[in-house]
Amino acid sequence: MDYRDINALNQSTLKKILTSPQSFLQAVKKMESREISTEDHFILGNAIDLMLTSTREEFNSKFAIVPDDMGVTDTVKVILDAIYEELASKDLEVDLESWETERDIILKHVKYQNYQGNWKDDTRIDAIIKAGIKYMAIKLLSEGKTPITQSDYAKATNCTMALRGDKFTAPYCVKKLGKNIDIIDKFIVAFEHKLLNFKGELDRVIIDHNNQTIQPIDFKSTGKPINMFNGDFWKLRYDFQAAVYTLGLTKHPEIKELLDKGYKLLNFLYIVVETNLYNSPMVFEVSKDVLTIGLEGGQVFNREYEGFEQAIIRYKYAHENNAWEYPIEYYQLNGKMPILL
């Protein structure tokens, strides 16, 4: 079962409706396009996840290691990316021999970026072709994959080694833990709740048949000092994620069968590593009280947070009333929001 093919809401998309209906719609659009973020921290985090949970072969099928210096300026890179995307969108053959023959397309994007506007058109085109030979070759070699720079690849490798070498994080990050212990990576939960279909993909679930425990795990990387994770936890609403994943586990047929036999579902764990490795990686445990806030909402540091159940209410209202322009309160108060004290 391919997670992306499951027609259901996921937690990262749904929680956007707590910001606004429009934020939710944008998240849905991104999910449906299967767009992968090209921001460095997302790429690095995804690389670490894959190194921990998959094989070298799968990593190579999804990532292409590229030089740190692609040999082009930012402006030239924008032009070359636009040329590449247009050729691909028009189903024109894109290869090392043909892309530079599409001079009209090249000129269009050169002009759009106002690249060397005082040069003759042919000179501008030739300059882009000369500058882009190496860059386009790398793009073609990495087609269909996520490019990761050599320095970020090295960071991901070092982070993975740190997680597997630390005495506290190692038991959750190694490939094997002994007899009668199952390590299941990319564990998919698909479940119904409040007449809606949801899905989730946990980084790892460890089932210890000796001690009859089930341990859900998610791996996180951060560019900040690791002692700041608690603040990011609430800012990024990882309580919401943990709550949805835990609920999904309790409804998963295989997990439910084990729970009925007396197995214990342990508290959700976040295994966190700094990408710069100034500090050692750490394990963060989600208590029952925190999980309740993620599920039902509550107060943290004198601030009210809405949870999974409130997000469902907001989604249903917007969906059933086709009310996506404003938050539910704005409609209910006839277009006048009060200033809160």
PDB file of C-alpha atoms in Angstrom, residues 140-308:
ATOM      1  CA  LEU A 140      19.179  15.520 -16.083  1.00  0.00           C
ATOM      2  CA  LEU A 141      21.146  12.960 -14.096  1.00  0.00           C
ATOM      3  CA  SER A 142      18.984  13.666 -11.047  1.00  0.00           C
ATOM      4  CA  GLU A 143      15.677  13.740 -12.914  1.00  0.00           C
ATOM      5  CA  GLY A 144      12.864  12.281 -10.845  1.00  0.00           C
ATOM      6  CA  LYS A 145      14.965  12.470  -7.687  1.00  0.00           C
ATOM      7  CA  THR A 146      15.456  15.019  -4.936  1.00  0.00           C
ATOM      8  CA  PRO A 147      18.848  16.716  -5.308  1.00  0.00           C
ATOM      9  CA  ILE A 148      20.887  16.863  -2.109  1.00  0.00           C
ATOM     10  CA  THR A 149      24.205  18.693  -1.950  1.00  0.00           C
ATOM     11  CA  GLN A 150      27.361  16.853  -0.979  1.00  0.00           C
ATOM     12  CA  SER A 151      27.639  18.873   2.234  1.00  0.00           C
ATOM     13  CA  ASP A 152      24.027  18.111   3.235  1.00  0.00           C
ATOM     14  CA  TYR A 153      24.557  14.444   2.384  1.00  0.00           C
ATOM     15  CA  ALA A 154      27.580  14.436   4.705  1.00  0.00           C
ATOM     16  CA  LYS A 155      25.484  16.138   7.415  1.00  0.00           C
ATOM     17  CA  ALA A 156      22.733  13.546   7.044  1.00  0.00           C
ATOM     18  CA  THR A 157      25.265  10.728   7.286  1.00  0.00           C
ATOM     19  CA  ASN A 158      26.849  12.219  10.409  1.00  0.00           C
ATOM     20  CA  CYS A 159      23.451  12.785  12.025  1.00  0.00           C
ATOM     21  CA  THR A 160      22.466   9.184  11.362  1.00  0.00           C
ATOM     22  CA  MET A 161      25.727   7.938  12.876  1.00  0.00           C
ATOM     23  CA  ALA A 162      25.218  10.181  15.911  1.00  0.00           C
ATOM     24  CA  LEU A 163      21.702   8.838  16.480  1.00  0.00           C
ATOM     25  CA  ARG A 164      22.893   5.239  16.236  1.00  0.00           C
ATOM     26  CA  GLY A 165      25.907   5.908  18.424  1.00  0.00           C
ATOM     27  CA  ASP A 166      24.264   7.766  21.324  1.00  0.00           C
ATOM     28  CA  LYS A 167      23.477   5.565  24.329  1.00  0.00           C
ATOM     29  CA  PHE A 168      19.962   6.981  24.734  1.00  0.00           C
ATOM     30  CA  THR A 169      18.863   7.259  21.092  1.00  0.00           C
ATOM     31  CA  ALA A 170      20.598   4.138  19.739  1.00  0.00           C
ATOM     32  CA  PRO A 171      17.926   1.645  20.903  1.00  0.00           C
ATOM     33  CA  TYR A 172      15.377   3.475  18.748  1.00  0.00           C
ATOM     34  CA  CYS A 173      17.599   4.002  15.710  1.00  0.00           C
ATOM     35  CA  VAL A 174      19.412   0.716  15.066  1.00  0.00           C
ATOM     36  CA  LYS A 175      18.269  -1.770  12.433  1.00  0.00           C
ATOM     37  CA  LYS A 176      17.951  -4.759  14.798  1.00  0.00           C
ATOM     38  CA  LEU A 177      17.181  -5.109  18.505  1.00  0.00           C
ATOM     39  CA  GLY A 178      17.187  -8.847  19.114  1.00  0.00           C
ATOM     40  CA  LYS A 179      14.830 -11.804  19.037  1.00  0.00           C
ATOM     41  CA  ASN A 180      11.069 -11.275  19.162  1.00  0.00           C
ATOM     42  CA  ILE A 181      11.387  -7.543  18.562  1.00  0.00           C
ATOM     43  CA  ASP A 182       9.864  -6.236  15.338  1.00  0.00           C
ATOM     44  CA  ILE A 183      11.031  -2.915  13.908  1.00  0.00           C
ATOM     45  CA  ILE A 184       8.505  -1.652  11.364  1.00  0.00           C
ATOM     46  CA  ASP A 185       9.480   1.428   9.399  1.00  0.00           C
ATOM     47  CA  LYS A 186       7.073   3.735   7.568  1.00  0.00           C
ATOM     48  CA  PHE A 187       4.142   2.187   9.425  1.00  0.00           C
ATOM     49  CA  ILE A 188       0.916   3.278   7.747  1.00  0.00           C
ATOM     50  CA  VAL A 189      -2.305   3.869   9.650  1.00  0.00           C
ATOM     51  CA  ALA A 190      -5.562   4.440   7.770  1.00  0.00           C
ATOM     52  CA  PHE A 191      -8.662   4.898   9.886  1.00  0.00           C
ATOM     53  CA  GLU A 192     -12.102   6.461  10.176  1.00  0.00           C
ATOM     54  CA  HIS A 193     -12.968   8.999  12.847  1.00  0.00           C
ATOM     55  CA  LYS A 194     -16.092  11.138  13.108  1.00  0.00           C
ATOM     56  CA  LEU A 195     -17.199   9.833   9.675  1.00  0.00           C
ATOM     57  CA  LEU A 196     -13.993  11.091   8.042  1.00  0.00           C
ATOM     58  CA  ASN A 197     -11.098   9.089   6.626  1.00  0.00           C
ATOM     59  CA  PHE A 198      -7.585   9.800   7.884  1.00  0.00           C
ATOM     60  CA  LYS A 199      -4.136   8.467   7.181  1.00  0.00           C
ATOM     61  CA  GLY A 200      -0.708   8.713   8.744  1.00  0.00           C
ATOM     62  CA  GLU A 201       2.762   7.316   8.273  1.00  0.00           C
ATOM     63  CA  LEU A 202       4.861   6.793  11.388  1.00  0.00           C
ATOM     64  CA  ASP A 203       8.612   6.755  10.926  1.00  0.00           C
ATOM     65  CA  ARG A 204       8.981   3.670  13.091  1.00  0.00           C
ATOM     66  CA  VAL A 205       7.013   1.346  15.344  1.00  0.00           C
ATOM     67  CA  ILE A 206       8.886  -1.093  17.589  1.00  0.00           C
ATOM     68  CA  ILE A 207       6.906  -4.099  18.798  1.00  0.00           C
ATOM     69  CA  ASP A 208       8.591  -5.921  21.678  1.00  0.00           C
ATOM     70  CA  HIS A 209       6.930  -9.326  21.988  1.00  0.00           C
ATOM     71  CA  ASN A 210       9.071 -10.178  25.014  1.00  0.00           C
ATOM     72  CA  ASN A 211       7.770  -7.265  27.088  1.00  0.00           C
ATOM     73  CA  GLN A 212       4.504  -6.925  25.152  1.00  0.00           C
ATOM     74  CA  THR A 213       4.991  -3.245  24.316  1.00  0.00           C
ATOM     75  CA  ILE A 214       4.369  -1.114  21.238  1.00  0.00           C
ATOM     76  CA  GLN A 215       6.599   1.943  20.810  1.00  0.00           C
ATOM     77  CA  PRO A 216       5.643   4.635  18.224  1.00  0.00           C
ATOM     78  CA  ILE A 217       8.518   6.850  17.069  1.00  0.00           C
ATOM     79  CA  ASP A 218       9.082   9.878  14.883  1.00  0.00           C
ATOM     80  CA  PHE A 219      12.504  11.208  13.897  1.00  0.00           C
ATOM     81  CA  LYS A 220      13.112  14.948  13.798  1.00  0.00           C
ATOM     82  CA  SER A 221      16.109  17.072  12.835  1.00  0.00           C
ATOM     83  CA  THR A 222      16.629  20.686  13.830  1.00  0.00           C
ATOM     84  CA  GLY A 223      19.017  23.458  12.919  1.00  0.00           C
ATOM     85  CA  LYS A 224      18.536  24.979  16.374  1.00  0.00           C
ATOM     86  CA  PRO A 225      20.077  23.961  19.714  1.00  0.00           C
ATOM     87  CA  ILE A 226      18.306  20.828  20.832  1.00  0.00           C
ATOM     88  CA  ASN A 227      17.207  22.369  24.138  1.00  0.00           C
ATOM     89  CA  MET A 228      14.895  24.617  22.087  1.00  0.00           C
ATOM     90  CA  PHE A 229      12.898  21.629  20.833  1.00  0.00           C
ATOM     91  CA  ASN A 230      10.221  22.049  23.493  1.00  0.00           C
ATOM     92  CA  GLY A 231       9.337  25.467  22.060  1.00  0.00           C
ATOM     93  CA  ASP A 232       9.350  24.165  18.495  1.00  0.00           C
ATOM     94  CA  PHE A 233       7.212  21.229  19.628  1.00  0.00           C
ATOM     95  CA  TRP A 234       4.311  23.548  20.404  1.00  0.00           C
ATOM     96  CA  LYS A 235       5.024  25.987  17.595  1.00  0.00           C
ATOM     97  CA  LEU A 236       4.910  23.195  14.993  1.00  0.00           C
ATOM     98  CA  ARG A 237       2.102  21.343  16.809  1.00  0.00           C
ATOM     99  CA  TYR A 238       3.848  18.020  17.146  1.00  0.00           C
ATOM    100  CA  ASP A 239       1.330  17.294  19.918  1.00  0.00           C
ATOM    101  CA  PHE A 240      -1.314  17.234  17.166  1.00  0.00           C
ATOM    102  CA  GLN A 241       0.783  14.834  15.093  1.00  0.00           C
ATOM    103  CA  ALA A 242       1.447  12.502  18.025  1.00  0.00           C
ATOM    104  CA  ALA A 243      -2.240  12.474  18.974  1.00  0.00           C
ATOM    105  CA  VAL A 244      -3.439  11.575  15.464  1.00  0.00           C
ATOM    106  CA  TYR A 245      -0.783   8.893  15.016  1.00  0.00           C
ATOM    107  CA  THR A 246      -1.539   7.371  18.413  1.00  0.00           C
ATOM    108  CA  LEU A 247      -5.265   7.323  17.662  1.00  0.00           C
ATOM    109  CA  GLY A 248      -4.534   5.725  14.304  1.00  0.00           C
ATOM    110  CA  LEU A 249      -2.458   3.024  15.960  1.00  0.00           C
ATOM    111  CA  THR A 250      -5.266   2.098  18.341  1.00  0.00           C
ATOM    112  CA  LYS A 251      -7.522   1.602  15.322  1.00  0.00           C
ATOM    113  CA  HIS A 252      -5.016  -0.359  13.228  1.00  0.00           C
ATOM    114  CA  PRO A 253      -6.184  -4.009  12.984  1.00  0.00           C
ATOM    115  CA  GLU A 254      -2.814  -5.603  13.834  1.00  0.00           C
ATOM    116  CA  ILE A 255      -2.075  -3.185  16.677  1.00  0.00           C
ATOM    117  CA  LYS A 256      -5.623  -3.449  18.015  1.00  0.00           C
ATOM    118  CA  GLU A 257      -5.250  -7.244  18.098  1.00  0.00           C
ATOM    119  CA  LEU A 258      -2.066  -6.933  20.126  1.00  0.00           C
ATOM    120  CA  LEU A 259      -3.677  -4.427  22.506  1.00  0.00           C
ATOM    121  CA  ASP A 260      -6.575  -6.837  23.020  1.00  0.00           C
ATOM    122  CA  LYS A 261      -4.002  -9.477  23.991  1.00  0.00           C
ATOM    123  CA  GLY A 262      -2.622  -7.222  26.708  1.00  0.00           C
ATOM    124  CA  TYR A 263       0.177  -5.389  24.902  1.00  0.00           C
ATOM    125  CA  LYS A 264       0.833  -1.839  26.122  1.00  0.00           C
ATOM    126  CA  LEU A 265       1.001   1.155  23.784  1.00  0.00           C
ATOM    127  CA  LEU A 266       3.894   3.253  25.096  1.00  0.00           C
ATOM    128  CA  ASN A 267       4.080   7.044  25.014  1.00  0.00           C
ATOM    129  CA  PHE A 268       4.952   8.546  21.638  1.00  0.00           C
ATOM    130  CA  LEU A 269       8.659   9.420  21.283  1.00  0.00           C
ATOM    131  CA  TYR A 270      10.381  12.079  19.221  1.00  0.00           C
ATOM    132  CA  ILE A 271      14.019  11.281  18.518  1.00  0.00           C
ATOM    133  CA  VAL A 272      15.705  14.584  17.761  1.00  0.00           C
ATOM    134  CA  VAL A 273      19.126  15.405  16.305  1.00  0.00           C
ATOM    135  CA  GLU A 274      20.816  18.745  15.672  1.00  0.00           C
ATOM    136  CA  THR A 275      21.970  19.003  12.078  1.00  0.00           C
ATOM    137  CA  ASN A 276      25.148  20.782  13.204  1.00  0.00           C
ATOM    138  CA  LEU A 277      25.722  18.241  16.003  1.00  0.00           C
ATOM    139  CA  TYR A 278      26.866  20.841  18.536  1.00  0.00           C
ATOM    140  CA  ASN A 279      24.884  18.870  21.116  1.00  0.00           C
ATOM    141  CA  SER A 280      24.096  15.177  21.401  1.00  0.00           C
ATOM    142  CA  PRO A 281      20.763  13.879  20.061  1.00  0.00           C
ATOM    143  CA  MET A 282      17.976  13.420  22.586  1.00  0.00           C
ATOM    144  CA  VAL A 283      14.739  11.528  23.192  1.00  0.00           C
ATOM    145  CA  PHE A 284      11.570  13.514  23.950  1.00  0.00           C
ATOM    146  CA  GLU A 285       8.551  11.714  25.403  1.00  0.00           C
ATOM    147  CA  VAL A 286       4.956  12.825  24.833  1.00  0.00           C
ATOM    148  CA  SER A 287       2.995  12.446  28.059  1.00  0.00           C
ATOM    149  CA  LYS A 288      -0.680  11.541  28.246  1.00  0.00           C
ATOM    150  CA  ASP A 289      -1.524  15.137  29.180  1.00  0.00           C
ATOM    151  CA  VAL A 290       0.282  16.490  26.109  1.00  0.00           C
ATOM    152  CA  LEU A 291      -1.423  13.878  23.945  1.00  0.00           C
ATOM    153  CA  THR A 292      -4.794  15.010  25.285  1.00  0.00           C
ATOM    154  CA  ILE A 293      -4.059  18.596  24.206  1.00  0.00           C
ATOM    155  CA  GLY A 294      -3.157  17.356  20.739  1.00  0.00           C
ATOM    156  CA  LEU A 295      -6.419  15.457  20.587  1.00  0.00           C
ATOM    157  CA  GLU A 296      -8.893  17.707  22.408  1.00  0.00           C
ATOM    158  CA  GLY A 297      -7.104  21.033  22.858  1.00  0.00           C
ATOM    159  CA  GLY A 298      -6.009  22.764  26.044  1.00  0.00           C
ATOM    160  CA  GLN A 299      -3.863  25.463  27.582  1.00  0.00           C
ATOM    161  CA  VAL A 300      -0.061  25.636  27.444  1.00  0.00           C
ATOM    162  CA  PHE A 301       1.946  28.563  28.838  1.00  0.00           C
ATOM    163  CA  ASN A 302      -1.303  30.596  29.198  1.00  0.00           C
ATOM    164  CA  ARG A 303      -2.158  30.034  25.565  1.00  0.00           C
ATOM    165  CA  GLU A 304      -5.147  28.082  24.301  1.00  0.00           C
ATOM    166  CA  TYR A 305      -4.500  25.422  21.688  1.00  0.00           C
ATOM    167  CA  GLU A 306      -7.105  23.627  19.614  1.00  0.00           C
ATOM    168  CA  GLY A 307      -6.661  19.952  18.911  1.00  0.00           C
ATOM    169  CA  PHE A 308      -7.648  17.266  16.425  1.00  0.00           C
TER     170      PHE A 308
END
